[in-house]
Amino acid sequence: MYPKLKYNIKKLEHNINYLAKLVKKTDNFKLTIVTKSVAADKEIAKSIASNPNVDYVGDSRMENIISNKQSVEEYGKESMLLRLPMISEADRIVANADISLNSEIVTIKALNEEAKKQSKVHKVILMIDLGDLREGIFYEDKEKIMDVVKQILELSNIELLGVGTNLTCYGGIIPTYKNLQILCQVAKEIESQFNIKLPIVSGGNSSSVYLAERNELPEGINNLRLGESFLLCNDTAHCNEIKGCVKDAIICEVEIIELQHKPSLPIGEVGLDALGNKPNHQDKGVIDRAILAIGEQDTVCKRMYPVIKQGEDYIDDPSIEVLGSSSDHMILDVSKSKRKLKVGDTLEFRMDYAALLRLATSPYVEKEYL
Ligand SMILES: *Cc1c(COP(=O)(O)O)cnc(C)c1O
């Protein structure tokens, strides 16, 4: 059945192990591997949880945390809820997540009440915003940070596991030695002011990997939460490939349903396309056009990159160009294709993060494991 998303578990494992070696410079470095962008796929979650290099399995949604739970417990790991908790689901967060990232004291108090009811201790990481302006208490507001910490420490069933930050998500701000050093400094100030130890200082997501490559990750950072880097081999700070990781661990295979020799420029008065965008087509004369049975409901077609199999690996195939898409069609220019194609053949693609998110989430996309 097509479209098919093919997960190469061995290659994903290779990427996790490579990244672990890169970032785990000390014994107290704890690695979180994130499952949300593959919709917490069961096989992948199991392979992550069973990997001795992985300490925490992270996800942003409780449905996924619950789906990961069996594997996480079986291998003695802990689960980390990445998106700030909704107060309305405090009960299932306390019941199913070991750790959550937080920035609101009202929410942490709600978690505490729930933890009392369930006779549990729930661990929280207090998020500090270093300027990306998504979640976290603004780093300059020391008074607020210290006040929230003071209140957390008074709660009977909450353990303050540490502080953390998230970057390169909303504001596109890149982690640097300098801004992460601010987080380490905040951790130190909390430790000295309250005479406690903070076991975790969580220095961001895949965009922090490049700092480890350059040996510029501040010493105080002892946790990263990595998703895209192990899935797609992306250094998301600079849109580079991470040398040492492989970028063909996830491949999408799609079937050709039409091949026609037609003009490249649409004929007639131009309005909007199926998705409400104004088309901007190039005139390349008459071309060989292929239609594939996949569309915007399943992926972001322009973020799919044709590849060709070579032995066990895939290499990019720039001879095929993605022209556009509608809800369930993807249109390609295959005039220069190195391969001889016919209706019923399949083409393979690697993809970026946005495309993977939809593919992994779409019930119309078959999942297969290698
Ligand atoms: C999604 C997410 C991550 C993982 O991000 P990647 O870019 O996929 O590595 C880490 N932390 C938080 C809070 C997230 O929401």
Coordinates of C-alpha atoms and ligand atoms in Angstrom, one line a residue:
M1 CA 0.0 0.0 0.0
Y2 CA 1.2 3.5 -0.9
P3 CA 2.1 6.1 0.1
K4 CA 4.4 4.3 2.5
L5 CA 6.7 5.8 5.1
K6 CA 9.7 3.5 5.6
Y7 CA 11.5 3.7 8.9
N8 CA 15.0 2.2 9.0
I9 CA 15.2 1.4 12.7
K10 CA 18.9 0.5 12.5
K11 CA 19.8 3.8 10.9
L12 CA 17.8 5.7 13.4
E13 CA 19.6 3.8 16.1
H14 CA 22.9 4.7 14.5
N15 CA 21.9 8.4 14.6
I16 CA 21.0 8.3 18.3
N17 CA 24.2 6.5 19.2
Y18 CA 26.3 9.0 17.2
L19 CA 24.5 12.0 18.8
A20 CA 24.8 10.4 22.3
K21 CA 28.6 10.1 21.8
L22 CA 28.7 13.7 20.6
V23 CA 26.8 15.2 23.5
K24 CA 27.4 12.9 26.4
K25 CA 30.8 14.2 27.5
T26 CA 30.2 13.4 31.2
D27 CA 28.4 10.7 33.2
N28 CA 25.8 13.0 34.5
F29 CA 24.7 14.1 31.0
K30 CA 21.1 12.8 30.4
L31 CA 19.8 12.5 26.9
T32 CA 16.2 12.9 26.0
I33 CA 15.1 11.5 22.6
V34 CA 11.8 12.9 21.3
T35 CA 9.1 10.9 19.6
K36 CA 6.5 13.6 18.6
S37 CA 7.6 14.1 15.0
V38 CA 6.9 10.4 14.3
A39 CA 3.6 10.5 16.2
A40 CA 5.2 8.3 18.9
D41 CA 5.5 5.4 16.5
K42 CA 5.5 2.2 18.6
E43 CA 8.4 0.5 17.0
I44 CA 10.6 3.6 17.1
A45 CA 9.6 4.3 20.7
K46 CA 10.6 0.8 21.6
S47 CA 13.9 1.1 19.9
I48 CA 14.5 4.5 21.7
A49 CA 13.5 3.2 25.1
S50 CA 15.7 0.1 24.8
N51 CA 18.8 2.1 23.8
P52 CA 21.2 2.3 26.8
N53 CA 22.3 5.8 25.6
V54 CA 18.8 7.2 26.1
D55 CA 17.7 8.4 29.6
Y56 CA 14.4 10.1 28.9
V57 CA 11.8 9.6 26.2
G58 CA 10.2 12.9 25.4
D59 CA 7.0 13.9 23.7
S60 CA 4.8 17.0 23.6
R61 CA 1.4 15.2 23.8
M62 CA -0.1 13.1 26.5
E63 CA -1.6 10.6 24.0
N64 CA 2.0 9.9 22.9
I65 CA 3.4 9.8 26.4
I66 CA 0.7 7.2 27.3
S67 CA 1.4 5.2 24.1
N68 CA 5.2 5.2 24.9
K69 CA 4.6 4.2 28.6
Q70 CA 4.9 0.5 28.3
S71 CA 8.3 0.7 26.5
V72 CA 9.6 3.4 28.8
E73 CA 8.7 1.4 31.9
E74 CA 10.0 -1.9 30.4
Y75 CA 13.4 -0.5 29.9
G76 CA 13.5 1.5 33.2
K77 CA 13.6 4.9 31.5
E78 CA 11.6 8.1 32.4
S79 CA 9.1 10.0 30.3
M80 CA 9.3 13.7 29.7
L81 CA 6.3 15.9 28.7
L82 CA 7.7 18.6 26.5
R83 CA 4.7 20.9 26.0
L84 CA 3.6 22.9 29.0
P85 CA 0.9 20.9 30.8
M86 CA -2.8 21.8 30.4
I87 CA -4.3 22.1 33.9
S88 CA -7.3 20.2 32.6
E89 CA -5.1 17.1 32.2
A90 CA -3.1 17.3 35.4
D91 CA -4.5 13.9 36.5
R92 CA -3.2 12.0 33.5
I93 CA 0.0 13.9 33.4
V94 CA 0.8 12.9 37.0
A95 CA -0.4 9.4 36.3
N96 CA 1.7 8.9 33.2
A97 CA 4.6 11.3 32.8
D98 CA 7.6 11.2 35.2
I99 CA 8.8 14.7 34.3
S100 CA 7.2 17.8 32.7
L101 CA 8.5 21.1 31.5
N102 CA 6.7 24.0 33.2
S103 CA 6.6 27.8 33.4
E104 CA 3.4 28.6 35.3
I105 CA 3.2 28.2 39.1
V106 CA -0.6 27.8 39.0
T107 CA -0.1 24.7 36.8
I108 CA 2.7 23.3 39.0
K109 CA 0.4 23.8 42.0
A110 CA -2.4 21.9 40.1
L111 CA 0.1 19.1 39.4
N112 CA 1.0 19.1 43.1
E113 CA -2.6 18.7 44.2
E114 CA -3.0 15.8 41.7
A115 CA 0.2 14.2 42.8
K116 CA -1.0 14.3 46.4
K117 CA -4.2 12.5 45.4
Q118 CA -2.2 9.9 43.5
S119 CA 0.5 9.6 46.3
K120 CA 3.2 10.4 43.8
V121 CA 6.1 12.8 43.4
H122 CA 6.0 14.6 40.0
K123 CA 9.3 16.1 38.7
V124 CA 9.3 19.5 37.0
I125 CA 11.9 21.4 34.9
L126 CA 11.4 25.1 35.1
M127 CA 11.6 26.7 31.7
I128 CA 13.6 29.9 31.2
D129 CA 13.1 32.0 28.1
L130 CA 16.4 33.2 26.7
G131 CA 14.9 35.2 23.9
D132 CA 13.2 32.9 21.5
L133 CA 9.9 34.0 23.1
R134 CA 8.0 30.7 23.2
E135 CA 7.7 29.2 26.6
G136 CA 9.5 30.1 29.8
I137 CA 10.0 32.8 32.4
F138 CA 11.9 35.7 30.8
Y139 CA 15.6 35.3 31.9
E140 CA 15.9 39.0 32.9
D141 CA 13.1 38.6 35.4
K142 CA 15.3 37.2 38.2
E143 CA 12.8 38.2 40.8
K144 CA 10.0 36.1 39.2
I145 CA 12.3 33.1 38.7
M146 CA 13.4 33.1 42.3
D147 CA 9.8 33.6 43.5
V148 CA 8.5 30.7 41.5
V149 CA 11.4 28.5 42.6
K150 CA 10.6 29.4 46.2
Q151 CA 7.0 28.4 45.8
I152 CA 7.9 25.1 44.0
L153 CA 10.1 24.1 46.9
E154 CA 7.2 24.6 49.3
L155 CA 5.1 22.0 47.4
S156 CA 5.0 18.6 49.1
N157 CA 4.7 16.4 46.0
I158 CA 6.7 18.2 43.4
E159 CA 10.4 17.8 42.9
L160 CA 12.3 20.5 41.1
L161 CA 14.5 18.5 38.7
G162 CA 16.1 21.5 37.1
V163 CA 15.9 24.3 34.6
G164 CA 15.6 24.3 30.9
T165 CA 15.2 26.4 27.8
N166 CA 13.9 26.1 24.3
L167 CA 15.3 27.9 21.3
T168 CA 15.0 28.1 17.5
C169 CA 11.2 27.4 17.6
Y170 CA 9.2 30.6 17.5
G171 CA 11.8 33.4 17.3
G172 CA 14.3 31.3 15.4
I173 CA 17.0 32.3 18.0
I174 CA 20.1 30.2 17.7
P175 CA 21.6 28.7 20.9
T176 CA 25.1 29.9 21.6
Y177 CA 27.7 29.4 24.3
K178 CA 26.7 32.9 25.5
N179 CA 22.9 32.5 25.8
L180 CA 23.2 28.9 27.2
Q181 CA 25.7 30.2 29.7
I182 CA 23.0 32.5 31.0
L183 CA 20.8 29.4 31.7
C184 CA 23.7 27.8 33.6
Q185 CA 24.1 31.0 35.5
V186 CA 20.4 31.0 36.5
A187 CA 20.8 27.4 37.7
K188 CA 23.8 28.3 39.8
E189 CA 22.0 31.3 41.4
I190 CA 19.0 29.1 42.3
E191 CA 21.3 26.5 43.8
S192 CA 23.2 29.0 45.9
Q193 CA 20.2 31.0 47.0
F194 CA 18.1 28.0 48.1
N195 CA 21.0 25.7 49.0
I196 CA 19.8 22.9 46.7
K197 CA 21.2 20.8 43.8
L198 CA 19.6 21.0 40.4
P199 CA 20.4 17.7 38.7
I200 CA 19.3 18.9 35.2
V201 CA 20.1 21.9 33.1
S202 CA 18.4 21.3 29.8
G203 CA 19.9 23.2 27.0
G204 CA 17.4 22.9 24.2
N205 CA 16.6 20.8 21.2
S206 CA 18.4 19.7 17.9
S207 CA 19.5 23.3 17.3
S208 CA 22.0 22.9 20.2
V209 CA 23.8 19.9 18.6
Y210 CA 26.1 22.1 16.6
L211 CA 27.6 23.5 19.8
A212 CA 28.6 20.0 20.9
E213 CA 30.2 19.5 17.5
R214 CA 32.3 22.6 18.0
N215 CA 32.9 21.8 21.7
E216 CA 31.1 25.0 22.6
L217 CA 28.3 23.5 24.7
P218 CA 28.7 25.1 28.2
E219 CA 29.9 22.6 30.8
G220 CA 26.8 23.2 32.9
I221 CA 24.4 21.9 30.3
N222 CA 23.7 18.3 31.0
N223 CA 20.6 17.5 29.0
L224 CA 19.4 18.0 25.4
R225 CA 16.1 17.0 24.0
L226 CA 16.6 15.7 20.4
G227 CA 14.1 14.9 17.7
E228 CA 14.8 16.2 14.3
S229 CA 18.5 15.6 14.5
F230 CA 18.3 11.8 14.9
L231 CA 15.3 11.5 12.5
L232 CA 16.5 13.6 9.6
C233 CA 20.2 14.3 10.4
N234 CA 19.5 18.0 10.6
D235 CA 21.6 20.6 12.4
T236 CA 18.5 22.9 12.8
A237 CA 20.5 25.9 13.8
H238 CA 22.1 26.3 10.4
C239 CA 20.1 23.9 8.2
N240 CA 23.2 21.8 7.8
E241 CA 23.6 18.0 7.8
I242 CA 25.1 16.6 10.9
K243 CA 28.3 14.8 9.8
G244 CA 28.2 11.3 11.3
C245 CA 24.4 11.0 11.1
V246 CA 22.6 9.5 8.0
K247 CA 19.8 11.4 6.3
D248 CA 18.1 8.4 4.7
A249 CA 16.7 6.7 7.8
I250 CA 13.2 7.7 6.8
I251 CA 12.0 7.4 3.2
C252 CA 8.6 7.9 1.7
E253 CA 7.5 5.8 -1.3
V254 CA 4.7 7.0 -3.5
E255 CA 2.9 5.6 -6.6
I256 CA 2.6 7.3 -10.0
I257 CA -1.0 7.5 -11.2
E258 CA -0.6 9.6 -14.3
L259 CA 2.2 10.3 -16.8
Q260 CA 1.4 12.8 -19.6
H261 CA 3.3 15.0 -22.0
K262 CA 1.7 18.4 -21.4
P263 CA 2.5 22.2 -21.2
S264 CA 4.1 23.5 -18.1
L265 CA 2.1 26.7 -18.1
P266 CA -1.6 26.4 -17.2
I267 CA -4.0 27.6 -19.9
G268 CA -6.8 30.2 -19.2
E269 CA -7.5 32.9 -16.7
V270 CA -5.5 32.4 -13.4
G271 CA -7.4 32.4 -10.1
L272 CA -6.3 30.5 -7.0
D273 CA -5.1 26.9 -6.6
A274 CA -6.8 24.2 -4.5
L275 CA -5.3 25.4 -1.3
G276 CA -6.1 29.1 -1.8
N277 CA -2.6 30.2 -3.0
K278 CA -1.9 32.3 -6.1
P279 CA -0.1 30.0 -8.6
N280 CA 3.2 31.2 -10.0
H281 CA 4.1 28.8 -12.7
Q282 CA 7.2 28.9 -14.8
D283 CA 7.0 28.3 -18.5
K284 CA 9.4 25.4 -19.3
G285 CA 7.6 24.5 -22.5
V286 CA 6.0 21.0 -23.0
I287 CA 7.2 18.6 -20.3
D288 CA 6.7 15.1 -19.0
R289 CA 4.4 15.5 -16.0
A290 CA 3.9 12.8 -13.4
I291 CA 1.0 12.8 -10.8
L292 CA 1.6 10.9 -7.6
A293 CA -1.0 9.6 -5.2
I294 CA -0.1 11.8 -2.3
G295 CA -1.1 15.4 -1.4
E296 CA -1.2 18.2 1.1
Q297 CA -3.4 16.1 3.4
D298 CA -0.6 13.7 3.8
T299 CA 2.6 15.8 3.6
V300 CA 4.0 19.1 2.5
C301 CA 4.8 18.2 -1.1
K302 CA 7.4 21.0 -1.7
R303 CA 9.4 19.7 1.2
M304 CA 9.8 16.2 -0.3
Y305 CA 13.1 15.5 -2.1
P306 CA 13.3 12.8 -4.7
V307 CA 16.0 10.1 -4.0
I308 CA 17.2 7.0 -5.7
K309 CA 18.3 3.8 -4.0
Q310 CA 22.0 2.9 -4.2
G311 CA 22.8 -0.3 -2.4
E312 CA 21.6 0.1 1.2
D313 CA 21.4 3.9 0.9
Y314 CA 19.6 6.6 -0.9
I315 CA 21.1 9.5 -2.8
D316 CA 19.4 12.7 -3.9
D317 CA 18.0 12.6 -7.5
P318 CA 17.9 16.2 -8.7
S319 CA 16.7 15.0 -12.2
I320 CA 13.1 15.0 -10.8
E321 CA 11.4 18.2 -9.7
V322 CA 8.4 18.7 -7.5
L323 CA 6.2 21.3 -9.3
G324 CA 3.2 21.5 -7.0
S325 CA 0.3 19.8 -5.2
S326 CA -3.3 19.8 -4.3
S327 CA -5.0 18.0 -1.3
D328 CA -4.3 14.5 -2.7
H329 CA -2.1 15.0 -5.8
M330 CA 1.6 15.8 -6.2
I331 CA 2.8 16.9 -9.6
L332 CA 6.3 16.4 -10.8
D333 CA 8.4 17.4 -13.8
V334 CA 10.0 14.1 -14.8
S335 CA 11.2 15.2 -18.3
K336 CA 14.9 14.9 -17.2
S337 CA 14.5 11.8 -15.1
K338 CA 17.4 9.5 -15.2
R339 CA 14.9 6.6 -14.8
K340 CA 12.4 5.4 -17.3
L341 CA 9.1 5.7 -15.6
K342 CA 5.6 4.3 -16.2
V343 CA 2.2 4.5 -14.5
G344 CA 2.2 2.2 -11.5
D345 CA 5.9 2.7 -10.7
T346 CA 6.8 4.2 -7.4
L347 CA 9.2 7.1 -6.5
E348 CA 11.0 7.6 -3.3
F349 CA 11.6 10.8 -1.3
R350 CA 13.4 12.0 1.8
M351 CA 11.7 14.9 3.5
D352 CA 12.1 17.8 5.9
Y353 CA 10.5 18.2 9.3
A354 CA 7.2 19.8 8.3
A355 CA 6.7 17.0 5.7
L356 CA 7.6 14.3 8.2
L357 CA 5.2 15.6 10.8
R358 CA 2.2 15.2 8.4
L359 CA 3.4 11.9 6.9
A360 CA 3.8 10.4 10.4
T361 CA 0.5 11.7 11.5
S362 CA -1.6 10.9 8.4
P363 CA -3.7 7.7 8.7
Y364 CA -3.6 7.5 4.9
V365 CA 0.1 6.8 5.0
E366 CA 1.2 3.2 5.6
K367 CA 4.2 2.7 7.9
E368 CA 6.8 0.1 7.3
Y369 CA 10.0 -0.9 9.2
L370 CA 13.4 -2.0 7.9
Ligands
LIG1 C1 9.8 19.4 19.9 C2 10.6 19.8 21.1 C3 11.9 19.3 21.2 C4 12.6 18.5 20.1 O1 12.9 19.4 19.0 P1 13.8 18.9 17.8 O2 14.0 20.2 17.0 O3 12.9 18.0 17.0 O4 15.0 18.3 18.3 C5 12.6 19.6 22.3 N1 12.0 20.4 23.3 C6 10.8 20.8 23.2 C7 10.2 21.6 24.3 C8 10.0 20.6 22.1 O5 8.8 21.0 22.0

